[in-house]
mmCIF file of C-alpha atoms in Angstrom:
data_model
loop_
_atom_site.group_PDB
_atom_site.id
_atom_site.type_symbol
_atom_site.label_atom_id
_atom_site.label_comp_id
_atom_site.label_asym_id
_atom_site.label_seq_id
_atom_site.Cartn_x
_atom_site.Cartn_y
_atom_site.Cartn_z
ATOM 1 C CA MET A 2 2.479 5.815 -26.319
ATOM 2 C CA ALA A 3 2.827 8.778 -28.667
ATOM 3 C CA GLY A 4 6.355 10.133 -28.990
ATOM 4 C CA ILE A 5 7.936 7.099 -27.317
ATOM 5 C CA SER A 6 10.169 4.708 -29.262
ATOM 6 C CA GLY A 7 9.949 0.955 -28.966
ATOM 7 C CA ALA A 8 13.169 0.884 -26.980
ATOM 8 C CA GLU A 9 11.796 3.499 -24.610
ATOM 9 C CA GLN A 10 8.554 1.568 -24.138
ATOM 10 C CA GLY A 11 10.578 -1.484 -23.200
ATOM 11 C CA ALA A 12 12.728 0.605 -20.865
ATOM 12 C CA THR A 13 9.617 2.025 -19.221
ATOM 13 C CA ALA A 14 8.331 -1.464 -18.444
ATOM 14 C CA ARG A 15 11.767 -2.480 -17.165
ATOM 15 C CA ALA A 16 11.978 0.629 -14.971
ATOM 16 C CA ARG A 17 8.701 -0.347 -13.294
ATOM 17 C CA GLU A 18 10.137 -3.804 -12.550
ATOM 18 C CA LEU A 19 13.254 -2.236 -11.072
ATOM 19 C CA ALA A 20 11.204 0.136 -8.934
ATOM 20 C CA LEU A 21 9.568 -2.803 -7.163
ATOM 21 C CA ARG A 22 12.981 -3.943 -5.919
ATOM 22 C CA GLY A 23 13.091 -0.914 -3.665
ATOM 23 C CA PRO A 24 11.406 -0.826 -0.249
ATOM 24 C CA ARG A 25 8.014 0.700 0.416
ATOM 25 C CA GLY A 26 8.272 3.540 2.896
ATOM 26 C CA VAL A 27 8.321 7.303 3.230
ATOM 27 C CA ASN A 28 9.798 7.601 -0.265
ATOM 28 C CA PRO A 29 8.239 6.270 -3.476
ATOM 29 C CA GLN A 30 9.523 3.218 -5.311
ATOM 30 C CA VAL A 31 11.288 4.485 -8.435
ATOM 31 C CA GLY A 32 13.195 2.754 -11.216
ATOM 32 C CA ALA A 33 15.347 4.139 -14.029
ATOM 33 C CA VAL A 34 16.936 2.855 -17.241
ATOM 34 C CA VAL A 35 19.533 4.775 -19.272
ATOM 35 C CA LEU A 36 19.572 4.188 -23.021
ATOM 36 C CA SER A 37 22.192 5.017 -25.619
ATOM 37 C CA PRO A 38 21.149 7.194 -28.585
ATOM 38 C CA ASP A 39 20.594 4.007 -30.612
ATOM 39 C CA GLY A 40 18.369 2.433 -27.937
ATOM 40 C CA ARG A 41 20.788 0.089 -26.167
ATOM 41 C CA VAL A 42 20.492 -0.297 -22.386
ATOM 42 C CA LEU A 43 23.521 1.310 -20.779
ATOM 43 C CA ALA A 44 22.581 1.158 -17.098
ATOM 44 C CA GLU A 45 19.771 0.461 -14.661
ATOM 45 C CA GLY A 46 19.017 1.771 -11.187
ATOM 46 C CA TRP A 47 16.404 1.952 -8.467
ATOM 47 C CA HIS A 48 15.858 3.747 -5.193
ATOM 48 C CA ARG A 49 16.866 1.619 -2.209
ATOM 49 C CA GLY A 50 15.276 3.726 0.537
ATOM 50 C CA ALA A 51 15.452 7.068 2.316
ATOM 51 C CA GLY A 52 18.907 8.627 2.249
ATOM 52 C CA THR A 53 20.185 6.459 -0.622
ATOM 53 C CA PRO A 54 20.751 7.687 -4.198
ATOM 54 C CA HIS A 55 17.607 8.160 -6.234
ATOM 55 C CA ALA A 56 17.015 5.843 -9.173
ATOM 56 C CA GLU A 57 18.416 8.211 -11.816
ATOM 57 C CA VAL A 58 21.591 8.867 -9.844
ATOM 58 C CA ASP A 59 21.958 5.148 -9.092
ATOM 59 C CA ALA A 60 21.836 4.387 -12.812
ATOM 60 C CA LEU A 61 24.160 7.260 -13.776
ATOM 61 C CA SER A 62 26.721 6.076 -11.217
ATOM 62 C CA ARG A 63 27.270 2.969 -13.347
ATOM 63 C CA LEU A 64 28.298 4.994 -16.422
ATOM 64 C CA THR A 65 31.358 6.859 -17.522
ATOM 65 C CA PRO A 66 30.874 10.561 -18.350
ATOM 66 C CA ALA A 67 31.230 9.737 -22.045
ATOM 67 C CA GLU A 68 28.499 7.071 -21.883
ATOM 68 C CA ALA A 69 26.048 9.364 -20.074
ATOM 69 C CA ARG A 70 26.495 12.310 -22.421
ATOM 70 C CA GLY A 71 23.720 12.351 -25.021
ATOM 71 C CA ALA A 72 21.896 9.406 -23.459
ATOM 72 C CA THR A 73 18.175 9.011 -22.684
ATOM 73 C CA ALA A 74 17.009 8.512 -19.093
ATOM 74 C CA VAL A 75 13.732 6.615 -18.687
ATOM 75 C CA VAL A 76 12.248 7.045 -15.195
ATOM 76 C CA THR A 77 9.007 5.971 -13.529
ATOM 77 C CA LEU A 78 8.661 9.285 -11.644
ATOM 78 C CA GLU A 79 9.454 12.851 -12.681
ATOM 79 C CA PRO A 80 13.034 13.675 -11.617
ATOM 80 C CA CYS A 81 12.982 15.610 -8.358
ATOM 81 C CA ASN A 82 13.897 19.285 -8.224
ATOM 82 C CA HIS A 83 14.903 19.818 -4.614
ATOM 83 C CA THR A 84 17.637 19.041 -2.120
ATOM 84 C CA GLY A 85 16.680 16.740 0.743
ATOM 85 C CA ARG A 86 18.925 13.963 1.981
ATOM 86 C CA THR A 87 20.211 13.853 -1.581
ATOM 87 C CA GLY A 88 20.562 16.481 -4.283
ATOM 88 C CA PRO A 89 18.068 17.174 -7.080
ATOM 89 C CA CYS A 90 17.959 14.482 -9.746
ATOM 90 C CA ALA A 91 17.160 17.068 -12.406
ATOM 91 C CA VAL A 92 20.536 18.700 -11.768
ATOM 92 C CA ALA A 93 22.307 15.328 -11.778
ATOM 93 C CA LEU A 94 20.838 14.569 -15.196
ATOM 94 C CA LEU A 95 21.848 17.990 -16.500
ATOM 95 C CA ASP A 96 25.383 17.645 -15.146
ATOM 96 C CA ALA A 97 25.656 14.218 -16.802
ATOM 97 C CA GLY A 98 24.725 15.692 -20.179
ATOM 98 C CA VAL A 99 21.635 13.563 -20.722
ATOM 99 C CA ALA A 100 19.864 14.639 -23.921
ATOM 100 C CA ARG A 101 16.393 13.187 -23.367
ATOM 101 C CA VAL A 102 14.267 12.226 -20.366
ATOM 102 C CA VAL A 103 11.154 10.052 -20.504
ATOM 103 C CA TYR A 104 9.105 9.879 -17.298
ATOM 104 C CA ALA A 105 5.701 8.539 -16.284
ATOM 105 C CA ALA A 106 4.112 9.923 -13.099
ATOM 106 C CA ALA A 107 4.421 13.581 -12.170
ATOM 107 C CA ASP A 108 6.005 14.411 -8.816
ATOM 108 C CA PRO A 109 3.160 15.698 -6.585
ATOM 109 C CA GLY A 110 5.375 17.440 -4.024
ATOM 110 C CA ASP A 111 5.317 21.223 -3.705
ATOM 111 C CA ALA A 112 9.065 21.309 -3.067
ATOM 112 C CA SER A 113 10.221 18.378 -5.167
ATOM 113 C CA SER A 114 8.174 18.910 -8.346
ATOM 114 C CA GLY A 115 9.260 20.945 -11.333
ATOM 115 C CA GLY A 116 12.110 18.718 -12.436
ATOM 116 C CA ALA A 117 10.679 18.224 -15.918
ATOM 117 C CA GLN A 118 10.302 21.963 -16.399
ATOM 118 C CA ARG A 119 13.851 22.578 -15.206
ATOM 119 C CA LEU A 120 15.232 20.014 -17.607
ATOM 120 C CA ALA A 121 13.227 21.363 -20.530
ATOM 121 C CA ALA A 122 14.321 24.923 -19.788
ATOM 122 C CA ALA A 123 17.939 23.765 -19.984
ATOM 123 C CA GLY A 124 17.407 22.244 -23.414
ATOM 124 C CA VAL A 125 16.791 18.619 -22.517
ATOM 125 C CA GLU A 126 14.050 16.914 -24.534
ATOM 126 C CA VAL A 127 11.409 15.835 -22.000
ATOM 127 C CA VAL A 128 8.657 13.358 -22.903
ATOM 128 C CA ARG A 129 5.782 12.052 -20.804
ATOM 129 C CA ALA A 130 5.179 8.288 -20.886
ATOM 130 C CA ASP A 131 2.032 6.489 -19.698
ATOM 131 C CA GLU A 132 0.954 8.513 -16.670
ATOM 132 C CA ALA A 133 -1.658 5.974 -15.529
ATOM 133 C CA GLU A 134 0.854 3.134 -15.293
ATOM 134 C CA GLY A 135 3.379 5.342 -13.540
ATOM 135 C CA ALA A 136 0.812 6.519 -11.014
ATOM 136 C CA ALA A 137 -0.458 2.972 -10.415
ATOM 137 C CA LEU A 138 3.045 1.914 -9.408
ATOM 138 C CA ILE A 139 3.084 4.396 -6.528
ATOM 139 C CA ALA A 140 -0.659 4.719 -5.917
ATOM 140 C CA ASP A 141 -0.401 4.016 -2.187
ATOM 141 C CA TRP A 142 2.465 6.486 -1.768
ATOM 142 C CA LEU A 143 0.491 9.114 -3.671
ATOM 143 C CA PHE A 144 -2.462 8.458 -1.358
ATOM 144 C CA VAL A 145 -0.234 9.174 1.642
ATOM 145 C CA GLN A 146 0.996 12.405 0.033
ATOM 146 C CA ARG A 147 -2.595 13.512 -0.536
ATOM 147 C CA THR A 148 -4.063 12.561 2.845
ATOM 148 C CA GLY A 149 -1.129 12.336 5.238
ATOM 149 C CA ARG A 150 -2.167 8.843 6.341
ATOM 150 C CA PRO A 151 -2.043 5.245 5.077
ATOM 151 C CA ARG A 152 -4.772 3.814 2.898
ATOM 152 C CA VAL A 153 -6.975 1.733 5.210
ATOM 153 C CA THR A 154 -8.669 -1.559 4.332
ATOM 154 C CA VAL A 155 -11.172 -2.853 6.896
ATOM 155 C CA LYS A 156 -11.796 -6.592 6.765
ATOM 156 C CA TRP A 157 -14.275 -8.856 8.473
ATOM 157 C CA ALA A 158 -15.942 -12.241 8.025
ATOM 158 C CA GLN A 159 -19.611 -12.742 8.769
ATOM 159 C CA SER A 160 -22.483 -15.144 8.512
ATOM 160 C CA LEU A 161 -25.251 -14.465 6.028
ATOM 161 C CA ASP A 162 -27.257 -12.848 8.827
ATOM 162 C CA GLY A 163 -24.451 -10.438 9.704
ATOM 163 C CA ARG A 164 -22.895 -12.165 12.709
ATOM 164 C CA ALA A 165 -19.149 -12.364 13.352
ATOM 165 C CA ALA A 166 -19.428 -15.012 16.081
ATOM 166 C CA ALA A 167 -21.858 -17.319 17.803
ATOM 167 C CA ALA A 168 -23.661 -16.216 20.969
ATOM 168 C CA ASP A 169 -20.887 -17.652 23.175
ATOM 169 C CA GLY A 170 -18.233 -15.661 21.287
ATOM 170 C CA SER A 171 -16.753 -18.563 19.331
ATOM 171 C CA SER A 172 -15.905 -17.666 15.745
ATOM 172 C CA ARG A 173 -13.467 -20.267 14.378
ATOM 173 C CA TRP A 174 -14.265 -20.899 11.685
ATOM 174 C CA ILE A 175 -17.116 -19.038 9.992
ATOM 175 C CA THR A 176 -15.444 -19.132 6.589
ATOM 176 C CA GLY A 177 -13.772 -21.960 4.719
ATOM 177 C CA PRO A 178 -10.115 -22.597 3.850
ATOM 178 C CA GLU A 179 -10.243 -20.735 0.525
ATOM 179 C CA ALA A 180 -11.389 -17.513 2.193
ATOM 180 C CA ARG A 181 -8.837 -17.887 4.972
ATOM 181 C CA ALA A 182 -6.064 -18.382 2.414
ATOM 182 C CA HIS A 183 -7.193 -15.198 0.689
ATOM 183 C CA VAL A 184 -6.941 -13.318 3.995
ATOM 184 C CA HIS A 185 -3.305 -14.338 4.325
ATOM 185 C CA ARG A 186 -2.569 -12.998 0.855
ATOM 186 C CA GLU A 187 -4.275 -9.745 1.786
ATOM 187 C CA ARG A 188 -2.174 -9.518 4.931
ATOM 188 C CA SER A 189 0.995 -9.966 2.901
ATOM 189 C CA ALA A 190 -0.090 -7.271 0.435
ATOM 190 C CA HIS A 191 -0.342 -4.627 3.189
ATOM 191 C CA ASP A 192 2.412 -2.842 5.063
ATOM 192 C CA ALA A 193 0.745 -3.195 8.466
ATOM 193 C CA ILE A 194 -2.094 -5.119 10.108
ATOM 194 C CA ALA A 195 -4.220 -3.673 12.919
ATOM 195 C CA VAL A 196 -6.099 -5.297 15.784
ATOM 196 C CA GLY A 197 -7.411 -4.058 19.099
ATOM 197 C CA THR A 198 -6.059 -5.130 22.461
ATOM 198 C CA GLY A 199 -9.310 -7.043 23.052
ATOM 199 C CA THR A 200 -8.530 -9.303 20.099
ATOM 200 C CA VAL A 201 -4.972 -9.843 21.335
ATOM 201 C CA LEU A 202 -6.206 -10.814 24.803
ATOM 202 C CA ALA A 203 -9.035 -13.027 23.549
ATOM 203 C CA ASP A 204 -7.446 -14.770 20.544
ATOM 204 C CA ASP A 205 -3.649 -14.338 20.931
ATOM 205 C CA PRO A 206 -3.242 -13.995 17.134
ATOM 206 C CA GLN A 207 0.074 -14.391 15.302
ATOM 207 C CA LEU A 208 -0.846 -11.771 12.659
ATOM 208 C CA THR A 209 1.565 -13.278 10.161
ATOM 209 C CA ALA A 210 0.950 -13.951 6.468
ATOM 210 C CA ARG A 211 1.144 -17.710 6.007
ATOM 211 C CA ILE A 212 0.978 -18.564 2.307
ATOM 212 C CA GLU A 213 1.469 -22.117 1.132
ATOM 213 C CA GLY A 214 4.589 -22.472 -0.978
ATOM 214 C CA GLU A 215 5.796 -18.942 -0.155
ATOM 215 C CA PRO A 216 7.849 -19.118 3.041
ATOM 216 C CA ASP A 217 9.382 -15.700 2.327
ATOM 217 C CA ALA A 218 6.103 -13.875 1.716
ATOM 218 C CA PRO A 219 6.234 -10.230 2.889
ATOM 219 C CA GLN A 220 4.996 -9.832 6.454
ATOM 220 C CA PRO A 221 2.857 -6.913 7.684
ATOM 221 C CA ILE A 222 3.870 -5.034 10.813
ATOM 222 C CA PRO A 223 1.284 -5.672 13.575
ATOM 223 C CA VAL A 224 -0.231 -2.570 15.171
ATOM 224 C CA VAL A 225 -2.205 -3.023 18.384
ATOM 225 C CA PHE A 226 -4.760 -0.277 19.092
ATOM 226 C CA GLY A 227 -5.880 0.301 22.669
ATOM 227 C CA GLU A 228 -4.725 1.269 26.125
ATOM 228 C CA ARG A 229 -4.233 -2.168 27.666
ATOM 229 C CA GLY A 230 -0.806 -3.730 27.457
ATOM 230 C CA VAL A 231 0.183 -6.744 25.389
ATOM 231 C CA PRO A 232 0.945 -9.710 27.689
ATOM 232 C CA GLY A 233 4.530 -10.915 27.717
ATOM 233 C CA SER A 234 3.376 -14.365 26.670
ATOM 234 C CA ALA A 235 1.508 -13.089 23.566
ATOM 235 C CA ALA A 236 2.368 -14.608 20.205
ATOM 236 C CA LEU A 237 3.009 -11.108 18.859
ATOM 237 C CA HIS A 238 6.307 -11.043 20.738
ATOM 238 C CA ARG A 239 7.482 -13.743 18.329
ATOM 239 C CA HIS A 240 6.378 -11.922 15.185
ATOM 240 C CA PRO A 241 9.290 -11.622 12.698
ATOM 241 C CA ARG A 242 8.818 -7.832 12.517
ATOM 242 C CA GLY A 243 7.907 -7.157 16.117
ATOM 243 C CA PHE A 244 4.846 -4.992 16.701
ATOM 244 C CA ARG A 245 3.743 -1.416 17.395
ATOM 245 C CA THR A 246 1.188 -0.120 19.857
ATOM 246 C CA ALA A 247 -1.255 2.715 19.206
ATOM 247 C CA GLY A 248 -3.839 4.640 21.210
ATOM 248 C CA HIS A 249 -7.496 5.441 20.587
ATOM 249 C CA GLU A 250 -7.022 8.654 18.582
ATOM 250 C CA LEU A 251 -7.151 6.931 15.215
ATOM 251 C CA GLU A 252 -6.333 9.825 12.917
ATOM 252 C CA ARG A 253 -3.305 10.894 14.945
ATOM 253 C CA GLU A 254 -2.063 7.319 15.055
ATOM 254 C CA LEU A 255 -2.494 6.977 11.299
ATOM 255 C CA PHE A 256 -0.405 10.103 10.741
ATOM 256 C CA ALA A 257 2.316 8.553 12.898
ATOM 257 C CA LEU A 258 2.190 5.322 10.903
ATOM 258 C CA ALA A 259 2.549 7.249 7.640
ATOM 259 C CA ALA A 260 5.551 9.109 9.056
ATOM 260 C CA ALA A 261 7.077 5.692 9.800
ATOM 261 C CA GLY A 262 6.721 4.696 6.146
ATOM 262 C CA ILE A 263 3.532 2.639 6.369
ATOM 263 C CA GLN A 264 1.440 3.210 3.250
ATOM 264 C CA THR A 265 -1.324 0.624 3.706
ATOM 265 C CA LEU A 266 -3.069 -0.692 6.825
ATOM 266 C CA TYR A 267 -5.202 -3.853 7.018
ATOM 267 C CA VAL A 268 -7.683 -3.599 9.895
ATOM 268 C CA GLU A 269 -8.546 -7.073 11.113
ATOM 269 C CA GLY A 270 -9.410 -6.399 14.728
ATOM 270 C CA GLY A 271 -13.024 -7.333 15.298
ATOM 271 C CA PRO A 272 -16.292 -5.328 15.400
ATOM 272 C CA THR A 273 -15.114 -2.631 17.823
ATOM 273 C CA LEU A 274 -12.035 -1.550 15.886
ATOM 274 C CA ALA A 275 -13.615 -2.031 12.450
ATOM 275 C CA SER A 276 -16.592 0.096 13.449
ATOM 276 C CA ALA A 277 -14.354 2.791 14.917
ATOM 277 C CA PHE A 278 -12.480 3.209 11.646
ATOM 278 C CA ILE A 279 -15.678 3.307 9.596
ATOM 279 C CA ARG A 280 -17.415 5.657 12.029
ATOM 280 C CA ALA A 281 -14.431 8.054 11.896
ATOM 281 C CA GLY A 282 -14.470 8.089 8.080
ATOM 282 C CA LEU A 283 -11.015 6.499 7.983
ATOM 283 C CA ALA A 284 -11.914 3.295 6.119
ATOM 284 C CA ASP A 285 -11.121 3.557 2.422
ATOM 285 C CA ARG A 286 -11.756 -0.015 1.324
ATOM 286 C CA LEU A 287 -13.842 -2.830 2.777
ATOM 287 C CA THR A 288 -13.156 -6.531 2.329
ATOM 288 C CA VAL A 289 -16.012 -8.730 3.542
ATOM 289 C CA TYR A 290 -16.209 -12.520 3.510
ATOM 290 C CA LEU A 291 -19.808 -13.784 3.522
ATOM 291 C CA ALA A 292 -20.275 -17.355 4.721
ATOM 292 C CA PRO A 293 -23.469 -19.257 3.781
ATOM 293 C CA THR A 294 -24.391 -19.925 7.382
ATOM 294 C CA LEU A 295 -26.776 -18.493 9.999
ATOM 295 C CA LEU A 296 -25.804 -17.762 13.597
ATOM 296 C CA GLY A 297 -28.377 -15.368 15.026
ATOM 297 C CA GLY A 298 -27.703 -13.777 18.392
ATOM 298 C CA PRO A 299 -26.098 -10.488 19.379
ATOM 299 C CA ARG A 300 -22.570 -10.827 17.934
ATOM 300 C CA THR A 301 -22.970 -8.575 14.896
ATOM 301 C CA ALA A 302 -20.050 -7.970 12.542
ATOM 302 C CA LEU A 303 -20.190 -4.203 13.131
ATOM 303 C CA ASP A 304 -21.170 -1.996 16.051
ATOM 304 C CA ASP A 305 -22.739 1.461 15.975
ATOM 305 C CA LEU A 306 -21.564 3.451 12.943
ATOM 306 C CA GLY A 307 -23.204 6.716 13.906
ATOM 307 C CA VAL A 308 -26.051 6.196 11.446
ATOM 308 C CA GLY A 309 -29.226 7.558 13.029
ATOM 309 C CA THR A 310 -31.499 7.780 10.011
ATOM 310 C CA ILE A 311 -31.609 6.210 6.579
ATOM 311 C CA ASP A 312 -30.392 9.484 5.095
ATOM 312 C CA GLU A 313 -27.111 9.003 6.998
ATOM 313 C CA GLN A 314 -26.385 5.549 5.618
ATOM 314 C CA ARG A 315 -22.844 5.027 4.387
ATOM 315 C CA ARG A 316 -23.092 4.138 0.736
ATOM 316 C CA LEU A 317 -20.396 2.027 -0.878
ATOM 317 C CA THR A 318 -19.265 1.111 -4.367
ATOM 318 C CA VAL A 319 -18.791 -2.620 -4.891
ATOM 319 C CA THR A 320 -15.587 -3.206 -6.861
ATOM 320 C CA ARG A 321 -15.337 -6.996 -6.741
ATOM 321 C CA LEU A 322 -17.470 -10.079 -6.171
ATOM 322 C CA GLU A 323 -15.824 -13.498 -6.137
ATOM 323 C CA GLN A 324 -16.709 -16.997 -5.001
ATOM 324 C CA LEU A 325 -14.072 -18.462 -2.674
ATOM 325 C CA GLY A 326 -15.022 -22.068 -2.050
ATOM 326 C CA ARG A 327 -18.425 -21.890 -0.372
ATOM 327 C CA ASP A 328 -17.942 -18.252 0.661
ATOM 328 C CA LEU A 329 -18.444 -14.982 -1.171
ATOM 329 C CA LEU A 330 -15.843 -12.211 -1.236
ATOM 330 C CA VAL A 331 -17.222 -8.672 -1.469
ATOM 331 C CA GLU A 332 -14.829 -5.755 -1.932
ATOM 332 C CA ALA A 333 -16.080 -2.181 -1.830
ATOM 333 C CA THR A 334 -14.789 1.352 -1.563
ATOM 334 C CA THR A 335 -16.063 4.200 0.553
ATOM 335 C CA GLU A 336 -16.529 7.817 -0.456
ATOM 336 C CA SER A 337 -12.855 8.578 0.296
ATOM 337 C CA GLU A 338 -11.875 6.369 -2.665
ATOM 338 C CA GLN A 339 -14.583 7.525 -5.075
#
């Protein structure tokens, strides 16, 4: 990285590690490292959630005024320039007498951006680090800022002839243990997991991420779409994070989920819900497990997508192909991600 010292490169990598200690939610995950003029680490900090000190302020709070004066602050996100629940980080850095600021991703907010410019105007040396790595750290949060909704992954498993179940409705198991283990990792990697009420009534799913050897794996919040109620005996009532209910107006419900701090949603609710998200143009990524088996019959993996002619087909970009035991994993993105 041009203009960045070795100590600052190391601090940038460390700041990204620190950022991941913070929770995912309405605010981005941000980490900060403060270096002395000779490159020694003086303090570290990260953002612990809405209403708590931002990463820069958290790190500065661990220093004396003499230690902070003339130091370099290395941050994963451009210092903010507005007053919300907390004051502007750019001002905090100026008040502390920091001489140099190295940051990665630019702040995309209309109100909160401009911190780098403010610092530079006040005489602080401001340097941009690797923007791509900084943006990758908060890619899902940036997606929410751009669209107002979580990034949506729609998942399904199907036979080679496109069926999700046999003619009698039975579907356990189309895929093998390797594919099913991969699904649990995908669940854990998302903030929330969505099913329809039909799936809850028919299958009584747990919707937990069960990963061998990882009893403390992150758990997605279940979201049940539909108008019918969830029975009191349903397994969802025993989910470690409880569950949310949502109606049929998908876009409005997605906006509400984003406002609640959900950045990614894993749709695992059967053909009706999967098709609804795709039909509405709200599916950003597709994860499909192809099993080398034939079922025939009417139980197709997707319902009507609103495609009347070949010119209306929904073209995808395949981003990954992988063999999982006997099954094939296909990952693709839709036009919203291209």
